[in-house]
Amino acid sequence: MMTKNNKFLARFLRMALASVSGVALAASLSANALAADQPKELRLDYAYYSPTSLVLKKFGWAEQEFQADGVPVKWVLSAGSNRALEYLNSGSVDFGSTAGLAAVLSKANGNAIKGVYVYSQPEWTALVVPKDSPIKSIKDLQGKKVAATKGTDPFLFLLRTLHQSGLKKSDIEHVSLQHADGRAALEQGRVDAWAGLDPLMATSEVEKESRLLYRNVGFNTYGFLNTSETFARQYPDTVKRVIKLYEKARLWVLANPEEAAKLLSEEAKLSLPVAKLQLTRNNFNSPKPGPEHIAAFKNAASILLEEELVKKGTDLNKVIDDLVDPSFAKAVIK
C-alpha cells in the first residue's frame, strides 16, 4: 500500500509534470503564433527609379533584419510602375515601387493595394525629343509619334501635358513601349518624342544630348511603396519593419550623396554623371504619406476620368483615401 508520504510525493510529481507540460504547450503555441505573424518569404522589388531600393538591396539590410526569424528575402526587378503593380496584383511581390498616380489608377481598376511609404518626391519624367528635333512646343506634337509606357507616371504626365495644351491623346500617335524601348525608339528616330523616365531619361540627355521639351515638377507624382491590402492586414509588423529598413536607406542617401551616386551608377550600370543627374532630381525629405500626397492625387485624378482610363462614375476621391495609408509610417517615423 502507498503511504501518505508516497501519495503526497506522487501528487506533487503529477502537478509538476502538468506545469512543465503547460509551459511547453504555451511556448509551442507562442512560437506558432509568432510564425503565423510573419510571411514564409519576403518578396521586395527594386527599381532603378527608386535609389533607396538599390541601397537596401546592396547592403543586405533586409536579409539581416529577417534572418533570425528564418524569413528569406527575394528581390524582383520592376522595370516600371506598370510591372510593379502587375507583380503586386499577381502576388509575385509583397512590396512594389510605383508612381503615386499610377497606383491610384491601378487601385481604381481593382488592384487591392495600400500606399504605405513615400520613397522620394522625384522629377523623374518629362517629354523628351532628339537634340536636333524641329519640335519646339507641345502643339508641335500634333500628328506625331510619341512613346510612353501605359499605366505609368510618364504616360499620365503625357496625357496631362496634352490636355493642358488643348490636345487629346487622339491628336498624337501614341506608341506603347516599355521605358527602355521608348528611349531606344527616340534615339533611333522611330518616334518623334518620348515620355521619359529616369535614369533612362538622364542617360539619353547625357549620352545623346536629347532635349527636354517640357518639364513640370507638379505633373510628377510621388514615388510610393505599396503593398497588398491582404499583406498589410495579415502582417502589419512586417510592413513596419520594411518601412524601417527603407528609412535606414533614405537617411543613408541623405548623409552620403556622393556614395549614393556611385552606388546608383554601379547597380543600375549608369555612368557617374547620369547617376548624379538622376539624384539631383529626387527629394528624399517627405517619407510619410499624408494630406499633401492625397491632395496632389486628387488634383491629378481628373485625367483618369477624362481619358476613360477608369470606369465612368468611379469615385476617385474614395479610391485615393483608401489607397494612402499613413498609419504604418507614422508608427515608425517620429
GROMACS .gro file of C-alpha atoms in nm:
model
  334
    1MET     CA    1   0.000   0.000   0.000
    2MET     CA    2   0.101   0.357  -0.072
    3THR     CA    3   0.185   0.558   0.238
    4LYS     CA    4   0.069   0.915   0.294
    5ASN     CA    5   0.417   1.042   0.210
    6ASN     CA    6   0.426   0.841  -0.109
    7LYS     CA    7   0.079   0.968  -0.207
    8PHE     CA    8   0.189   1.327  -0.146
    9LEU     CA    9   0.506   1.275  -0.349
   10ALA     CA   10   0.310   1.120  -0.638
   11ARG     CA   11   0.059   1.406  -0.634
   12PHE     CA   12   0.344   1.661  -0.630
   13LEU     CA   13   0.513   1.494  -0.926
   14ARG     CA   14   0.186   1.491  -1.127
   15MET     CA   15   0.137   1.865  -1.060
   16ALA     CA   16   0.496   1.941  -1.155
   17LEU     CA   17   0.470   1.744  -1.478
   18ALA     CA   18   0.142   1.918  -1.564
   19SER     CA   19   0.305   2.254  -1.501
   20VAL     CA   20   0.603   2.171  -1.721
   21SER     CA   21   0.373   2.042  -1.996
   22GLY     CA   22   0.168   2.360  -1.971
   23VAL     CA   23   0.476   2.577  -2.011
   24ALA     CA   24   0.592   2.372  -2.308
   25LEU     CA   25   0.249   2.391  -2.465
   26ALA     CA   26   0.232   2.767  -2.411
   27ALA     CA   27   0.579   2.809  -2.560
   28SER     CA   28   0.479   2.598  -2.859
   29LEU     CA   29   0.159   2.798  -2.911
   30SER     CA   30   0.352   3.122  -2.876
   31ALA     CA   31   0.609   3.011  -3.135
   32ASN     CA   32   0.334   2.905  -3.374
   33ALA     CA   33   0.156   3.238  -3.329
   34LEU     CA   34   0.481   3.425  -3.396
   35ALA     CA   35   0.540   3.222  -3.711
   36ALA     CA   36   0.185   3.293  -3.827
   37ASP     CA   37   0.250   3.668  -3.788
   38GLN     CA   38   0.531   3.656  -4.045
   39PRO     CA   39   0.538   3.557  -4.412
   40LYS     CA   40   0.728   3.244  -4.514
   41GLU     CA   41   0.921   3.458  -4.763
   42LEU     CA   42   0.953   3.834  -4.804
   43ARG     CA   43   0.947   3.949  -5.167
   44LEU     CA   44   1.070   4.303  -5.232
   45ASP     CA   45   1.101   4.480  -5.562
   46TYR     CA   46   1.387   4.706  -5.660
   47ALA     CA   47   1.383   4.966  -5.935
   48TYR     CA   48   1.638   5.194  -6.095
   49TYR     CA   49   1.392   5.482  -6.049
   50SER     CA   50   1.394   5.415  -5.673
   51PRO     CA   51   1.752   5.474  -5.549
   52THR     CA   52   1.668   5.378  -5.190
   53SER     CA   53   1.558   5.032  -5.302
   54LEU     CA   54   1.902   4.986  -5.460
   55VAL     CA   55   2.073   5.090  -5.136
   56LEU     CA   56   1.861   4.845  -4.938
   57LYS     CA   57   1.937   4.563  -5.177
   58LYS     CA   58   2.310   4.640  -5.200
   59PHE     CA   59   2.377   4.637  -4.825
   60GLY     CA   60   2.161   4.334  -4.745
   61TRP     CA   61   1.981   4.507  -4.460
   62ALA     CA   62   1.653   4.326  -4.524
   63GLU     CA   63   1.827   3.988  -4.515
   64GLN     CA   64   1.993   4.084  -4.185
   65GLU     CA   65   1.667   4.208  -4.035
   66PHE     CA   66   1.471   3.889  -4.105
   67GLN     CA   67   1.748   3.631  -4.074
   68ALA     CA   68   1.677   3.549  -3.709
   69ASP     CA   69   1.310   3.488  -3.798
   70GLY     CA   70   1.404   3.240  -4.070
   71VAL     CA   71   1.233   3.454  -4.334
   72PRO     CA   72   1.428   3.458  -4.663
   73VAL     CA   73   1.422   3.772  -4.879
   74LYS     CA   74   1.366   3.759  -5.256
   75TRP     CA   75   1.435   4.059  -5.483
   76VAL     CA   76   1.241   4.124  -5.806
   77LEU     CA   77   1.330   4.394  -6.059
   78SER     CA   78   1.047   4.631  -6.155
   79ALA     CA   79   1.107   4.793  -6.494
   80GLY     CA   80   0.826   5.045  -6.440
   81SER     CA   81   0.519   5.119  -6.227
   82ASN     CA   82   0.306   4.900  -6.452
   83ARG     CA   83   0.530   4.600  -6.387
   84ALA     CA   84   0.544   4.662  -6.010
   85LEU     CA   85   0.164   4.686  -5.999
   86GLU     CA   86   0.124   4.370  -6.205
   87TYR     CA   87   0.354   4.188  -5.964
   88LEU     CA   88   0.151   4.311  -5.665
   89ASN     CA   89  -0.175   4.211  -5.829
   90SER     CA   90  -0.048   3.862  -5.910
   91GLY     CA   91   0.115   3.811  -5.569
   92SER     CA   92   0.466   3.793  -5.717
   93VAL     CA   93   0.591   4.063  -5.477
   94ASP     CA   94   0.480   4.184  -5.135
   95PHE     CA   95   0.605   4.541  -5.188
   96GLY     CA   96   0.613   4.733  -5.516
   97SER     CA   97   0.773   5.070  -5.603
   98THR     CA   98   0.549   5.289  -5.819
   99ALA     CA   99   0.450   5.640  -5.905
  100GLY     CA  100   0.161   5.755  -5.690
  101LEU     CA  101  -0.086   5.834  -5.967
  102ALA     CA  102  -0.012   5.501  -6.134
  103ALA     CA  103  -0.106   5.333  -5.804
  104VAL     CA  104  -0.432   5.535  -5.798
  105LEU     CA  105  -0.514   5.415  -6.150
  106SER     CA  106  -0.436   5.054  -6.060
  107LYS     CA  107  -0.643   5.062  -5.741
  108ALA     CA  108  -0.934   5.225  -5.924
  109ASN     CA  109  -0.926   4.932  -6.165
  110GLY     CA  110  -0.943   4.671  -5.890
  111ASN     CA  111  -0.588   4.617  -5.760
  112ALA     CA  112  -0.634   4.595  -5.380
  113ILE     CA  113  -0.323   4.783  -5.262
  114LYS     CA  114  -0.213   5.026  -4.992
  115GLY     CA  115   0.042   5.305  -5.032
  116VAL     CA  116   0.239   5.289  -4.708
  117TYR     CA  117   0.560   5.490  -4.765
  118VAL     CA  118   0.700   5.766  -4.989
  119TYR     CA  119   1.047   5.669  -5.110
  120SER     CA  120   1.105   6.001  -5.289
  121GLN     CA  121   0.949   6.306  -5.448
  122PRO     CA  122   1.108   6.291  -5.791
  123GLU     CA  123   1.109   6.482  -6.113
  124TRP     CA  124   1.160   6.158  -6.296
  125THR     CA  125   0.961   6.225  -6.612
  126ALA     CA  126   0.946   6.487  -6.886
  127LEU     CA  127   0.876   6.494  -7.258
  128VAL     CA  128   1.196   6.426  -7.450
  129VAL     CA  129   1.289   6.492  -7.813
  130PRO     CA  130   1.614   6.438  -8.006
  131LYS     CA  131   1.868   6.721  -7.985
  132ASP     CA  132   1.808   6.832  -8.344
  133SER     CA  133   1.431   6.791  -8.340
  134PRO     CA  134   1.226   7.069  -8.504
  135ILE     CA  135   0.961   7.023  -8.234
  136LYS     CA  136   0.960   7.331  -8.012
  137SER     CA  137   0.626   7.314  -7.828
  138ILE     CA  138   0.358   7.070  -7.717
  139LYS     CA  139   0.136   7.191  -8.001
  140ASP     CA  140   0.402   7.064  -8.242
  141LEU     CA  141   0.335   6.709  -8.123
  142GLN     CA  142   0.003   6.701  -8.308
  143GLY     CA  143   0.009   6.411  -8.552
  144LYS     CA  144   0.348   6.294  -8.423
  145LYS     CA  145   0.454   5.957  -8.279
  146VAL     CA  146   0.506   5.973  -7.903
  147ALA     CA  147   0.629   5.675  -7.699
  148ALA     CA  148   0.503   5.618  -7.344
  149THR     CA  149   0.450   5.318  -7.117
  150LYS     CA  150   0.082   5.271  -7.034
  151GLY     CA  151  -0.015   5.278  -6.667
  152THR     CA  152   0.295   5.471  -6.556
  153ASP     CA  153   0.368   5.825  -6.443
  154PRO     CA  154   0.528   5.922  -6.778
  155PHE     CA  155   0.212   5.812  -6.962
  156LEU     CA  156  -0.011   6.013  -6.728
  157PHE     CA  157   0.235   6.303  -6.750
  158LEU     CA  158   0.194   6.296  -7.128
  159LEU     CA  159  -0.186   6.298  -7.105
  160ARG     CA  160  -0.193   6.586  -6.856
  161THR     CA  161   0.051   6.786  -7.068
  162LEU     CA  162  -0.156   6.736  -7.382
  163HIS     CA  163  -0.475   6.839  -7.204
  164GLN     CA  164  -0.307   7.149  -7.066
  165SER     CA  165  -0.219   7.249  -7.423
  166GLY     CA  166  -0.567   7.180  -7.556
  167LEU     CA  167  -0.480   6.848  -7.718
  168LYS     CA  168  -0.613   6.496  -7.667
  169LYS     CA  169  -0.442   6.160  -7.690
  170SER     CA  170  -0.613   6.110  -8.025
  171ASP     CA  171  -0.424   6.415  -8.156
  172ILE     CA  172  -0.097   6.222  -8.139
  173GLU     CA  173   0.002   5.869  -8.238
  174HIS     CA  174   0.071   5.702  -7.904
  175VAL     CA  175   0.328   5.423  -7.930
  176SER     CA  176   0.306   5.193  -7.627
  177LEU     CA  177   0.656   5.079  -7.533
  178GLN     CA  178   0.834   4.989  -7.212
  179HIS     CA  179   1.059   5.271  -7.090
  180ALA     CA  180   1.387   5.130  -7.223
  181ASP     CA  181   1.230   5.057  -7.562
  182GLY     CA  182   1.087   5.408  -7.572
  183ARG     CA  183   1.432   5.557  -7.524
  184ALA     CA  184   1.575   5.335  -7.799
  185ALA     CA  185   1.293   5.430  -8.035
  186LEU     CA  186   1.358   5.801  -7.973
  187GLU     CA  187   1.731   5.775  -8.029
  188GLN     CA  188   1.682   5.564  -8.343
  189GLY     CA  189   1.432   5.809  -8.491
  190ARG     CA  190   1.136   5.568  -8.480
  191VAL     CA  191   0.930   5.809  -8.267
  192ASP     CA  192   0.927   6.188  -8.255
  193ALA     CA  193   0.906   6.222  -7.877
  194TRP     CA  194   0.916   6.009  -7.564
  195ALA     CA  195   0.766   6.046  -7.218
  196GLY     CA  196   1.091   5.958  -7.042
  197LEU     CA  197   1.175   5.806  -6.708
  198ASP     CA  198   1.494   5.838  -6.506
  199PRO     CA  199   1.757   5.704  -6.517
  200LEU     CA  200   1.692   5.629  -6.885
  201MET     CA  201   1.595   5.991  -6.947
  202ALA     CA  202   1.908   6.125  -6.778
  203THR     CA  203   2.119   5.877  -6.978
  204SER     CA  204   1.969   5.999  -7.305
  205GLU     CA  205   2.036   6.361  -7.204
  206VAL     CA  206   2.400   6.297  -7.112
  207GLU     CA  207   2.496   6.049  -7.384
  208LYS     CA  208   2.281   6.160  -7.679
  209GLU     CA  209   2.217   6.522  -7.586
  210SER     CA  210   1.843   6.458  -7.603
  211ARG     CA  211   1.642   6.766  -7.518
  212LEU     CA  212   1.369   6.801  -7.256
  213LEU     CA  213   1.082   6.955  -7.449
  214TYR     CA  214   0.859   7.003  -7.149
  215ARG     CA  215   0.917   6.978  -6.773
  216ASN     CA  216   0.666   7.019  -6.493
  217VAL     CA  217   0.752   6.902  -6.141
  218GLY     CA  218   0.385   6.938  -6.046
  219PHE     CA  219   0.287   6.674  -6.301
  220ASN     CA  220   0.534   6.425  -6.147
  221THR     CA  221   0.364   6.229  -5.870
  222TYR     CA  222   0.540   6.093  -5.563
  223GLY     CA  223   0.725   5.763  -5.553
  224PHE     CA  224   0.515   5.529  -5.338
  225LEU     CA  225   0.598   5.196  -5.180
  226ASN     CA  226   0.285   4.983  -5.198
  227THR     CA  227   0.177   4.654  -5.050
  228SER     CA  228  -0.136   4.448  -5.094
  229GLU     CA  229  -0.430   4.502  -4.860
  230THR     CA  230  -0.410   4.133  -4.766
  231PHE     CA  231  -0.042   4.154  -4.671
  232ALA     CA  232  -0.097   4.475  -4.469
  233ARG     CA  233  -0.380   4.309  -4.280
  234GLN     CA  234  -0.203   3.978  -4.215
  235TYR     CA  235   0.149   4.109  -4.142
  236PRO     CA  236   0.129   4.465  -4.004
  237ASP     CA  237   0.450   4.424  -3.805
  238THR     CA  238   0.639   4.314  -4.117
  239VAL     CA  239   0.513   4.622  -4.304
  240LYS     CA  240   0.652   4.844  -4.028
  241ARG     CA  241   0.986   4.661  -4.031
  242VAL     CA  242   1.016   4.708  -4.408
  243ILE     CA  243   0.941   5.079  -4.373
  244LYS     CA  244   1.206   5.099  -4.102
  245LEU     CA  245   1.455   4.950  -4.348
  246TYR     CA  246   1.356   5.199  -4.619
  247GLU     CA  247   1.405   5.477  -4.366
  248LYS     CA  248   1.757   5.349  -4.299
  249ALA     CA  249   1.828   5.358  -4.673
  250ARG     CA  250   1.675   5.706  -4.713
  251LEU     CA  251   1.884   5.852  -4.431
  252TRP     CA  252   2.195   5.688  -4.575
  253VAL     CA  253   2.132   5.853  -4.914
  254LEU     CA  254   2.087   6.194  -4.749
  255ALA     CA  255   2.406   6.153  -4.546
  256ASN     CA  256   2.614   6.010  -4.831
  257PRO     CA  257   2.516   6.179  -5.162
  258GLU     CA  258   2.846   6.107  -5.338
  259GLU     CA  259   2.849   5.743  -5.231
  260ALA     CA  260   2.480   5.714  -5.323
  261ALA     CA  261   2.556   5.836  -5.676
  262LYS     CA  262   2.839   5.583  -5.708
  263LEU     CA  263   2.618   5.303  -5.580
  264LEU     CA  264   2.338   5.400  -5.822
  265SER     CA  265   2.593   5.412  -6.101
  266GLU     CA  266   2.720   5.062  -6.021
  267GLU     CA  267   2.386   4.895  -5.952
  268ALA     CA  268   2.198   5.044  -6.246
  269LYS     CA  269   2.507   5.028  -6.472
  270LEU     CA  270   2.500   5.402  -6.535
  271SER     CA  271   2.780   5.648  -6.589
  272LEU     CA  272   2.851   5.855  -6.280
  273PRO     CA  273   2.733   6.182  -6.444
  274VAL     CA  274   2.398   6.018  -6.525
  275ALA     CA  275   2.359   5.886  -6.170
  276LYS     CA  276   2.436   6.228  -6.025
  277LEU     CA  277   2.185   6.395  -6.257
  278GLN     CA  278   1.916   6.148  -6.156
  279LEU     CA  279   1.977   6.201  -5.784
  280THR     CA  280   1.958   6.580  -5.818
  281ARG     CA  281   1.601   6.531  -5.942
  282ASN     CA  282   1.493   6.345  -5.626
  283ASN     CA  283   1.374   6.495  -5.298
  284PHE     CA  284   1.408   6.243  -5.013
  285ASN     CA  285   1.269   6.465  -4.736
  286SER     CA  286   0.900   6.368  -4.722
  287PRO     CA  287   0.868   5.995  -4.641
  288LYS     CA  288   0.533   5.993  -4.457
  289PRO     CA  289   0.221   5.960  -4.672
  290GLY     CA  290  -0.021   6.234  -4.576
  291PRO     CA  291  -0.258   6.514  -4.675
  292GLU     CA  292  -0.019   6.672  -4.928
  293HIS     CA  293   0.002   6.347  -5.124
  294ILE     CA  294  -0.373   6.290  -5.110
  295ALA     CA  295  -0.433   6.646  -5.233
  296ALA     CA  296  -0.183   6.604  -5.519
  297PHE     CA  297  -0.350   6.282  -5.633
  298LYS     CA  298  -0.699   6.433  -5.618
  299ASN     CA  299  -0.584   6.731  -5.823
  300ALA     CA  300  -0.442   6.499  -6.086
  301ALA     CA  301  -0.714   6.231  -6.084
  302SER     CA  302  -0.948   6.404  -6.328
  303ILE     CA  303  -0.725   6.295  -6.617
  304LEU     CA  304  -0.810   5.932  -6.540
  305LEU     CA  305  -1.181   6.000  -6.593
  306GLU     CA  306  -1.134   6.234  -6.888
  307GLU     CA  307  -0.927   5.976  -7.074
  308GLU     CA  308  -1.164   5.695  -6.969
  309LEU     CA  309  -0.883   5.506  -6.801
  310VAL     CA  310  -1.125   5.410  -6.522
  311LYS     CA  311  -1.493   5.319  -6.531
  312LYS     CA  312  -1.733   5.608  -6.563
  313GLY     CA  313  -1.869   5.709  -6.223
  314THR     CA  314  -1.567   5.580  -6.028
  315ASP     CA  315  -1.536   5.771  -5.701
  316LEU     CA  316  -1.168   5.856  -5.730
  317ASN     CA  317  -1.166   6.059  -5.408
  318LYS     CA  318  -1.266   5.744  -5.219
  319VAL     CA  319  -1.012   5.537  -5.412
  320ILE     CA  320  -0.735   5.779  -5.312
  321ASP     CA  321  -0.846   5.794  -4.948
  322ASP     CA  322  -0.843   5.413  -4.936
  323LEU     CA  323  -0.506   5.390  -5.110
  324VAL     CA  324  -0.297   5.626  -4.897
  325ASP     CA  325  -0.240   5.467  -4.555
  326PRO     CA  326  -0.010   5.672  -4.330
  327SER     CA  327  -0.060   5.458  -4.019
  328PHE     CA  328   0.240   5.227  -4.072
  329ALA     CA  329   0.488   5.506  -4.147
  330LYS     CA  330   0.361   5.715  -3.854
  331ALA     CA  331   0.430   5.425  -3.621
  332VAL     CA  332   0.790   5.405  -3.745
  333ILE     CA  333   0.897   5.760  -3.837
  334LYS     CA  334   0.899   6.001  -3.546
   0.00000   0.00000   0.00000
